[in-house]
Amino acid sequence: MEATNKFLENNKYYIRTVVVALLAFLGTYYALPARGLISMIPFLLVAVLFSVLIKIPIWQKAALFGLFALIFATVEIDYTHGIGFAALCILMVIFCSLAFYLLRKKKILPAIISILLISACAVPHAYFFGNIIKGLDADRILAEYIDERYTSEDTIISETYYDYKHGYYKANIYEKKRPTEIYSLTVINNYLYDSYRTYAEKQLMNRRMLDITSVLRDNFKSDKFEVIPLNISGYPFKSEITINDTNDYNSLMSFRIVISGQLDKDSFTDKAKRYYDTIMDNDIDFKKIVFVSKGTTNTTLRISVTTGPFMKDFPSLLKPPAIYGIDNRLFAYLNQS
């Protein structure tokens, strides 16, 4: 027993350093988004506060927290985030150390300042790492949706985490065979946005898009146009979301056909009519097609058609010219030479 006490006494500095290093390791490791909901609990602030109570030089504490923060954030995110996270941790150590120093004075003003300093350390956690209560609510919404839509083992879904850049709670999703293509499930005001669903929907529309493109290309070889998938009406219904879906959605698919060039109303109407007739003559089923082109002024011309019986009078279907610029992709395509 005496030997143990002597060892501890002789090596107490090293033991304290190891304890601070352990606190720095745990605090920074569990603060990163990859830890999921755990990252929303202020372990980092707790670790910093405990480290302040341990008697080793402040610069060493700051260095340990900064080092682990730099390593973890650089490996899991990137170097820029690593530098930022390290700087944040160093400032937290300095602020909390100063706060404890002021508390020892046992005076009202220093005590108030110390509380403000600790509060200043708590604010970044809420901003960068989120709120655990809101995180749990978002996690519940995500879990219910995932259980309903993603039962296949072909997709991998991450833990729920907080995206501080946009202020939303989300999870990442990707396919086992394509791990570099990452999509997101994002909870915004209790509504869930699924970017993988959009991707899967477009993938299911690719074959029909190619059918339309091939038919038009065979008949209008010199024309410049692009067929863009819009959506499948009602998708995904109550089924699982997967690109291997074998259901026939052709009659529910809507497309946009962008006709390049600057056309007057008559030329645009005539070309859209000929495109439409060609598609119908080849028995290609769809729900809706929107023909779009650039007008002679800074506007876009539009005609929306279905497979219904009242699609013959194209001039009457022409929408009033709209201000040019529906979306970035359309804007770029219509302006190409």
CSV table of C-alpha atoms in Angstrom, one decimal, residues 1-334:
chain,number,residue,atom,x,y,z
A,1,MET,CA,0.0,0.0,0.0
A,2,GLU,CA,2.8,2.3,0.9
A,3,ALA,CA,4.6,1.5,-2.3
A,4,THR,CA,1.4,2.3,-4.3
A,5,ASN,CA,1.0,5.7,-2.5
A,6,LYS,CA,4.6,6.5,-3.2
A,7,PHE,CA,4.2,5.6,-6.9
A,8,LEU,CA,1.1,7.8,-7.2
A,9,GLU,CA,2.9,10.6,-5.4
A,10,ASN,CA,5.9,10.4,-7.7
A,11,ASN,CA,3.9,10.1,-10.8
A,12,LYS,CA,0.9,12.2,-10.1
A,13,TYR,CA,1.7,14.7,-12.9
A,14,TYR,CA,1.8,11.9,-15.5
A,15,ILE,CA,-1.4,10.4,-14.1
A,16,ARG,CA,-3.2,13.7,-14.3
A,17,THR,CA,-2.0,14.2,-17.8
A,18,VAL,CA,-3.3,10.8,-18.8
A,19,VAL,CA,-6.7,11.6,-17.2
A,20,VAL,CA,-6.9,14.9,-19.1
A,21,ALA,CA,-5.9,13.1,-22.3
A,22,LEU,CA,-8.7,10.6,-21.7
A,23,LEU,CA,-11.2,13.4,-21.1
A,24,ALA,CA,-10.0,15.1,-24.3
A,25,PHE,CA,-10.3,11.9,-26.3
A,26,LEU,CA,-13.8,11.1,-25.1
A,27,GLY,CA,-15.1,14.6,-25.3
A,28,THR,CA,-13.9,15.3,-28.8
A,29,TYR,CA,-14.7,11.8,-30.1
A,30,TYR,CA,-18.3,11.8,-29.0
A,31,ALA,CA,-18.9,15.4,-30.1
A,32,LEU,CA,-18.7,14.6,-33.9
A,33,PRO,CA,-21.8,13.9,-36.0
A,34,ALA,CA,-20.8,10.3,-36.8
A,35,ARG,CA,-21.6,9.4,-33.2
A,36,GLY,CA,-25.3,10.1,-33.9
A,37,LEU,CA,-27.6,11.2,-31.0
A,38,ILE,CA,-24.7,10.9,-28.5
A,39,SER,CA,-23.0,13.9,-30.2
A,40,MET,CA,-26.0,16.1,-29.2
A,41,ILE,CA,-25.3,15.5,-25.4
A,42,PRO,CA,-22.7,18.1,-24.2
A,43,PHE,CA,-20.0,15.6,-23.3
A,44,LEU,CA,-17.4,17.9,-24.7
A,45,LEU,CA,-18.3,20.7,-22.3
A,46,VAL,CA,-18.5,18.3,-19.4
A,47,ALA,CA,-15.1,16.9,-20.3
A,48,VAL,CA,-13.5,20.4,-20.5
A,49,LEU,CA,-15.0,21.4,-17.1
A,50,PHE,CA,-13.6,18.2,-15.4
A,51,SER,CA,-10.2,18.8,-17.0
A,52,VAL,CA,-10.1,22.3,-15.6
A,53,LEU,CA,-10.2,20.8,-12.1
A,54,ILE,CA,-7.1,18.7,-12.8
A,55,LYS,CA,-3.8,20.4,-11.9
A,56,ILE,CA,-1.6,20.5,-15.0
A,57,PRO,CA,-0.7,23.6,-17.1
A,58,ILE,CA,-3.6,25.1,-19.0
A,59,TRP,CA,-1.7,25.1,-22.2
A,60,GLN,CA,-1.3,21.3,-22.0
A,61,LYS,CA,-5.0,20.8,-21.5
A,62,ALA,CA,-5.7,23.1,-24.5
A,63,ALA,CA,-3.1,21.3,-26.6
A,64,LEU,CA,-4.6,17.8,-25.8
A,65,PHE,CA,-8.2,18.9,-26.6
A,66,GLY,CA,-7.0,20.7,-29.7
A,67,LEU,CA,-4.9,17.8,-30.9
A,68,PHE,CA,-7.7,15.2,-30.5
A,69,ALA,CA,-10.2,17.5,-32.1
A,70,LEU,CA,-8.0,18.1,-35.1
A,71,ILE,CA,-7.3,14.4,-35.6
A,72,PHE,CA,-10.9,13.2,-35.3
A,73,ALA,CA,-12.5,16.0,-37.3
A,74,THR,CA,-9.9,15.8,-40.0
A,75,VAL,CA,-10.3,12.0,-40.4
A,76,GLU,CA,-14.1,12.0,-40.3
A,77,ILE,CA,-14.8,15.3,-42.1
A,78,ASP,CA,-11.9,17.3,-43.5
A,79,TYR,CA,-8.9,19.4,-42.5
A,80,THR,CA,-10.8,22.7,-42.5
A,81,HIS,CA,-13.3,21.3,-40.0
A,82,GLY,CA,-10.5,19.8,-38.0
A,83,ILE,CA,-8.8,23.2,-37.6
A,84,GLY,CA,-12.1,24.9,-36.7
A,85,PHE,CA,-13.0,22.2,-34.1
A,86,ALA,CA,-9.5,22.3,-32.6
A,87,ALA,CA,-9.8,26.1,-32.2
A,88,LEU,CA,-13.2,25.8,-30.6
A,89,CYS,CA,-11.9,23.2,-28.1
A,90,ILE,CA,-8.9,25.3,-27.2
A,91,LEU,CA,-11.1,28.4,-26.6
A,92,MET,CA,-13.4,26.3,-24.4
A,93,VAL,CA,-10.5,25.2,-22.2
A,94,ILE,CA,-9.2,28.7,-21.9
A,95,PHE,CA,-12.7,30.2,-21.1
A,96,CYS,CA,-13.5,27.5,-18.6
A,97,SER,CA,-10.1,27.8,-16.9
A,98,LEU,CA,-10.6,31.5,-16.6
A,99,ALA,CA,-14.1,31.0,-15.2
A,100,PHE,CA,-12.9,28.7,-12.5
A,101,TYR,CA,-10.1,31.1,-11.6
A,102,LEU,CA,-12.7,33.9,-11.2
A,103,LEU,CA,-14.9,31.7,-9.1
A,104,ARG,CA,-12.1,31.3,-6.6
A,105,LYS,CA,-12.2,35.0,-5.9
A,106,LYS,CA,-15.6,34.5,-4.2
A,107,LYS,CA,-16.9,37.9,-5.4
A,108,ILE,CA,-20.1,38.7,-7.2
A,109,LEU,CA,-18.7,40.4,-10.3
A,110,PRO,CA,-16.1,37.7,-11.0
A,111,ALA,CA,-18.7,35.0,-10.3
A,112,ILE,CA,-21.1,36.6,-12.9
A,113,ILE,CA,-18.3,36.8,-15.4
A,114,SER,CA,-17.4,33.2,-14.8
A,115,ILE,CA,-21.0,32.1,-15.4
A,116,LEU,CA,-21.0,34.1,-18.6
A,117,LEU,CA,-17.8,32.4,-19.8
A,118,ILE,CA,-19.2,28.9,-19.1
A,119,SER,CA,-22.4,29.9,-20.9
A,120,ALA,CA,-20.3,31.1,-23.8
A,121,CYS,CA,-18.8,27.6,-24.0
A,122,ALA,CA,-22.3,26.0,-24.0
A,123,VAL,CA,-23.6,28.1,-26.9
A,124,PRO,CA,-21.4,26.6,-29.5
A,125,HIS,CA,-22.6,23.1,-28.6
A,126,ALA,CA,-26.2,24.0,-29.4
A,127,TYR,CA,-25.2,25.6,-32.6
A,128,PHE,CA,-22.8,23.0,-33.9
A,129,PHE,CA,-24.0,19.8,-32.4
A,130,GLY,CA,-27.8,20.3,-32.0
A,131,ASN,CA,-30.3,19.8,-29.2
A,132,ILE,CA,-30.8,16.3,-27.8
A,133,ILE,CA,-34.6,16.7,-27.3
A,134,LYS,CA,-35.1,17.8,-30.9
A,135,GLY,CA,-32.7,15.2,-32.0
A,136,LEU,CA,-34.7,12.4,-30.4
A,137,ASP,CA,-37.9,13.7,-32.0
A,138,ALA,CA,-36.2,13.8,-35.4
A,139,ASP,CA,-34.8,10.3,-34.8
A,140,ARG,CA,-38.3,9.0,-34.1
A,141,ILE,CA,-39.6,10.4,-37.4
A,142,LEU,CA,-36.6,9.0,-39.3
A,143,ALA,CA,-37.0,5.6,-37.7
A,144,GLU,CA,-40.7,5.3,-38.5
A,145,TYR,CA,-40.0,6.3,-42.1
A,146,ILE,CA,-37.0,3.9,-42.5
A,147,ASP,CA,-39.0,1.0,-41.1
A,148,GLU,CA,-41.7,1.6,-43.7
A,149,ARG,CA,-39.6,2.4,-46.7
A,150,TYR,CA,-36.1,0.8,-46.3
A,151,THR,CA,-36.3,-2.8,-45.3
A,152,SER,CA,-33.7,-4.0,-47.9
A,153,GLU,CA,-30.2,-4.8,-46.8
A,154,ASP,CA,-28.9,-3.2,-50.0
A,155,THR,CA,-29.0,0.3,-48.4
A,156,ILE,CA,-27.0,1.5,-45.5
A,157,ILE,CA,-28.4,4.3,-43.3
A,158,SER,CA,-26.3,6.3,-40.8
A,159,GLU,CA,-27.2,7.4,-37.3
A,160,THR,CA,-29.3,10.6,-36.9
A,161,TYR,CA,-27.0,13.6,-36.6
A,162,TYR,CA,-27.3,17.4,-36.7
A,163,ASP,CA,-26.2,19.4,-39.8
A,164,TYR,CA,-25.1,22.7,-38.4
A,165,LYS,CA,-24.7,24.3,-41.8
A,166,HIS,CA,-28.4,24.1,-42.5
A,167,GLY,CA,-29.8,23.6,-39.0
A,168,TYR,CA,-31.5,20.3,-39.7
A,169,TYR,CA,-31.4,16.8,-38.3
A,170,LYS,CA,-30.7,14.1,-40.8
A,171,ALA,CA,-29.3,10.7,-41.7
A,172,ASN,CA,-27.2,9.7,-44.6
A,173,ILE,CA,-28.2,6.8,-46.9
A,174,TYR,CA,-26.3,5.0,-49.6
A,175,GLU,CA,-26.2,1.7,-51.5
A,176,LYS,CA,-23.8,-1.0,-50.5
A,177,LYS,CA,-22.6,-1.3,-54.2
A,178,ARG,CA,-22.2,2.5,-54.5
A,179,PRO,CA,-20.9,3.8,-51.1
A,180,THR,CA,-19.5,7.0,-52.6
A,181,GLU,CA,-23.0,8.2,-53.8
A,182,ILE,CA,-24.5,9.5,-50.5
A,183,TYR,CA,-28.0,10.8,-50.2
A,184,SER,CA,-29.9,12.2,-47.2
A,185,LEU,CA,-33.0,11.8,-45.1
A,186,THR,CA,-33.6,15.3,-43.6
A,187,VAL,CA,-36.2,16.3,-41.0
A,188,ILE,CA,-37.4,19.9,-41.5
A,189,ASN,CA,-40.2,21.1,-39.3
A,190,ASN,CA,-41.4,17.5,-38.6
A,191,TYR,CA,-41.5,16.9,-42.4
A,192,LEU,CA,-39.1,14.4,-43.9
A,193,TYR,CA,-37.3,15.0,-47.2
A,194,ASP,CA,-35.8,12.0,-48.9
A,195,SER,CA,-33.2,12.7,-51.5
A,196,TYR,CA,-32.6,9.0,-52.2
A,197,ARG,CA,-36.3,8.7,-53.0
A,198,THR,CA,-35.9,11.3,-55.7
A,199,TYR,CA,-32.8,9.4,-57.0
A,200,ALA,CA,-34.7,6.1,-57.0
A,201,GLU,CA,-37.7,7.7,-58.7
A,202,LYS,CA,-35.5,9.1,-61.5
A,203,GLN,CA,-33.7,5.8,-61.9
A,204,LEU,CA,-37.1,4.0,-62.4
A,205,MET,CA,-37.9,6.6,-65.1
A,206,ASN,CA,-34.7,6.2,-67.0
A,207,ARG,CA,-35.9,3.4,-69.3
A,208,ARG,CA,-39.0,5.4,-70.3
A,209,MET,CA,-36.9,8.5,-70.7
A,210,LEU,CA,-34.6,6.6,-73.1
A,211,ASP,CA,-37.6,5.3,-75.0
A,212,ILE,CA,-38.9,8.8,-75.6
A,213,THR,CA,-35.4,10.1,-76.5
A,214,SER,CA,-34.7,7.3,-78.9
A,215,VAL,CA,-38.0,7.7,-80.8
A,216,LEU,CA,-37.6,11.4,-81.1
A,217,ARG,CA,-33.9,11.1,-82.1
A,218,ASP,CA,-34.8,8.6,-84.8
A,219,ASN,CA,-37.4,11.0,-86.3
A,220,PHE,CA,-35.8,14.4,-85.7
A,221,LYS,CA,-32.1,13.7,-86.2
A,222,SER,CA,-31.0,17.3,-86.5
A,223,ASP,CA,-33.0,18.7,-83.6
A,224,LYS,CA,-31.5,19.6,-80.3
A,225,PHE,CA,-33.6,18.6,-77.3
A,226,GLU,CA,-33.4,16.9,-73.9
A,227,VAL,CA,-35.9,14.7,-72.2
A,228,ILE,CA,-35.9,15.2,-68.4
A,229,PRO,CA,-37.7,13.0,-65.9
A,230,LEU,CA,-40.0,14.9,-63.5
A,231,ASN,CA,-41.8,12.5,-61.3
A,232,ILE,CA,-43.9,9.4,-60.9
A,233,SER,CA,-47.4,10.5,-59.7
A,234,GLY,CA,-48.0,9.2,-56.2
A,235,TYR,CA,-44.6,7.5,-55.9
A,236,PRO,CA,-43.6,5.5,-53.7
A,237,PHE,CA,-47.2,4.7,-52.7
A,238,LYS,CA,-46.9,2.2,-49.8
A,239,SER,CA,-44.0,0.1,-51.1
A,240,GLU,CA,-40.4,0.0,-50.3
A,241,ILE,CA,-38.1,2.5,-52.0
A,242,THR,CA,-35.6,0.7,-54.1
A,243,ILE,CA,-34.1,1.1,-57.6
A,244,ASN,CA,-34.9,-2.6,-58.1
A,245,ASP,CA,-38.7,-1.9,-58.0
A,246,THR,CA,-40.4,-4.1,-60.6
A,247,ASN,CA,-43.8,-2.3,-60.6
A,248,ASP,CA,-44.9,-0.7,-63.8
A,249,TYR,CA,-45.2,3.0,-63.3
A,250,ASN,CA,-45.1,4.1,-67.0
A,251,SER,CA,-48.6,5.5,-67.1
A,252,LEU,CA,-47.8,7.6,-64.0
A,253,MET,CA,-44.6,9.2,-65.3
A,254,SER,CA,-44.2,12.9,-66.2
A,255,PHE,CA,-41.4,14.3,-68.3
A,256,ARG,CA,-40.2,17.7,-69.5
A,257,ILE,CA,-38.9,17.9,-73.1
A,258,VAL,CA,-36.7,20.9,-73.5
A,259,ILE,CA,-36.4,22.1,-77.1
A,260,SER,CA,-33.3,24.1,-77.7
A,261,GLY,CA,-33.2,27.2,-79.8
A,262,GLN,CA,-35.1,30.5,-79.8
A,263,LEU,CA,-38.6,29.8,-81.3
A,264,ASP,CA,-41.6,31.9,-82.0
A,265,LYS,CA,-45.0,30.6,-80.8
A,266,ASP,CA,-46.0,29.0,-84.1
A,267,SER,CA,-42.7,27.2,-84.6
A,268,PHE,CA,-42.7,26.0,-81.0
A,269,THR,CA,-46.4,24.8,-81.2
A,270,ASP,CA,-45.7,23.0,-84.5
A,271,LYS,CA,-42.6,21.2,-83.2
A,272,ALA,CA,-44.2,20.2,-79.9
A,273,LYS,CA,-47.2,18.8,-81.9
A,274,ARG,CA,-44.9,16.7,-84.1
A,275,TYR,CA,-43.0,15.4,-81.1
A,276,TYR,CA,-46.2,14.5,-79.4
A,277,ASP,CA,-47.6,12.7,-82.4
A,278,THR,CA,-44.4,10.7,-82.8
A,279,ILE,CA,-44.5,9.6,-79.2
A,280,MET,CA,-48.1,8.6,-79.4
A,281,ASP,CA,-47.6,6.8,-82.7
A,282,ASN,CA,-45.0,4.6,-81.0
A,283,ASP,CA,-47.4,3.7,-78.2
A,284,ILE,CA,-45.3,5.1,-75.5
A,285,ASP,CA,-47.4,5.5,-72.4
A,286,PHE,CA,-46.9,8.4,-69.9
A,287,LYS,CA,-49.0,10.6,-67.6
A,288,LYS,CA,-47.8,14.1,-68.7
A,289,ILE,CA,-45.2,15.7,-70.9
A,290,VAL,CA,-44.3,19.4,-70.6
A,291,PHE,CA,-42.7,20.8,-73.8
A,292,VAL,CA,-40.5,23.9,-73.0
A,293,SER,CA,-38.5,26.2,-75.2
A,294,LYS,CA,-37.0,29.6,-75.2
A,295,GLY,CA,-39.2,32.3,-76.8
A,296,THR,CA,-38.1,35.1,-79.0
A,297,THR,CA,-38.1,37.4,-75.9
A,298,ASN,CA,-36.7,36.7,-72.5
A,299,THR,CA,-39.5,34.2,-71.8
A,300,THR,CA,-40.2,30.5,-71.9
A,301,LEU,CA,-42.9,28.8,-73.9
A,302,ARG,CA,-44.8,25.8,-72.4
A,303,ILE,CA,-47.3,23.2,-73.5
A,304,SER,CA,-48.5,20.5,-71.2
A,305,VAL,CA,-50.0,17.4,-72.7
A,306,THR,CA,-51.4,14.0,-71.6
A,307,THR,CA,-52.5,10.9,-73.4
A,308,GLY,CA,-56.1,12.2,-73.3
A,309,PRO,CA,-58.4,12.7,-76.3
A,310,PHE,CA,-58.3,16.5,-76.1
A,311,MET,CA,-54.7,17.0,-77.0
A,312,LYS,CA,-55.1,17.9,-80.7
A,313,ASP,CA,-55.4,21.7,-80.6
A,314,PHE,CA,-51.9,22.6,-79.6
A,315,PRO,CA,-52.2,26.4,-80.0
A,316,SER,CA,-54.9,26.4,-77.4
A,317,LEU,CA,-52.7,24.4,-75.0
A,318,LEU,CA,-49.9,27.0,-75.2
A,319,LYS,CA,-49.3,28.6,-71.8
A,320,PRO,CA,-48.9,32.3,-71.5
A,321,PRO,CA,-45.1,33.2,-71.9
A,322,ALA,CA,-43.4,33.1,-68.5
A,323,ILE,CA,-40.3,34.9,-67.3
A,324,TYR,CA,-37.3,32.9,-68.4
A,325,GLY,CA,-35.5,30.7,-65.9
A,326,ILE,CA,-37.5,27.7,-64.5
A,327,ASP,CA,-34.5,26.0,-63.0
A,328,ASN,CA,-30.7,26.0,-63.4
A,329,ARG,CA,-30.6,22.9,-65.6
A,330,LEU,CA,-33.3,24.2,-68.0
A,331,PHE,CA,-31.7,27.7,-68.0
A,332,ALA,CA,-28.3,26.2,-69.0
A,333,TYR,CA,-29.8,24.0,-71.7
A,334,LEU,CA,-31.9,26.7,-73.3
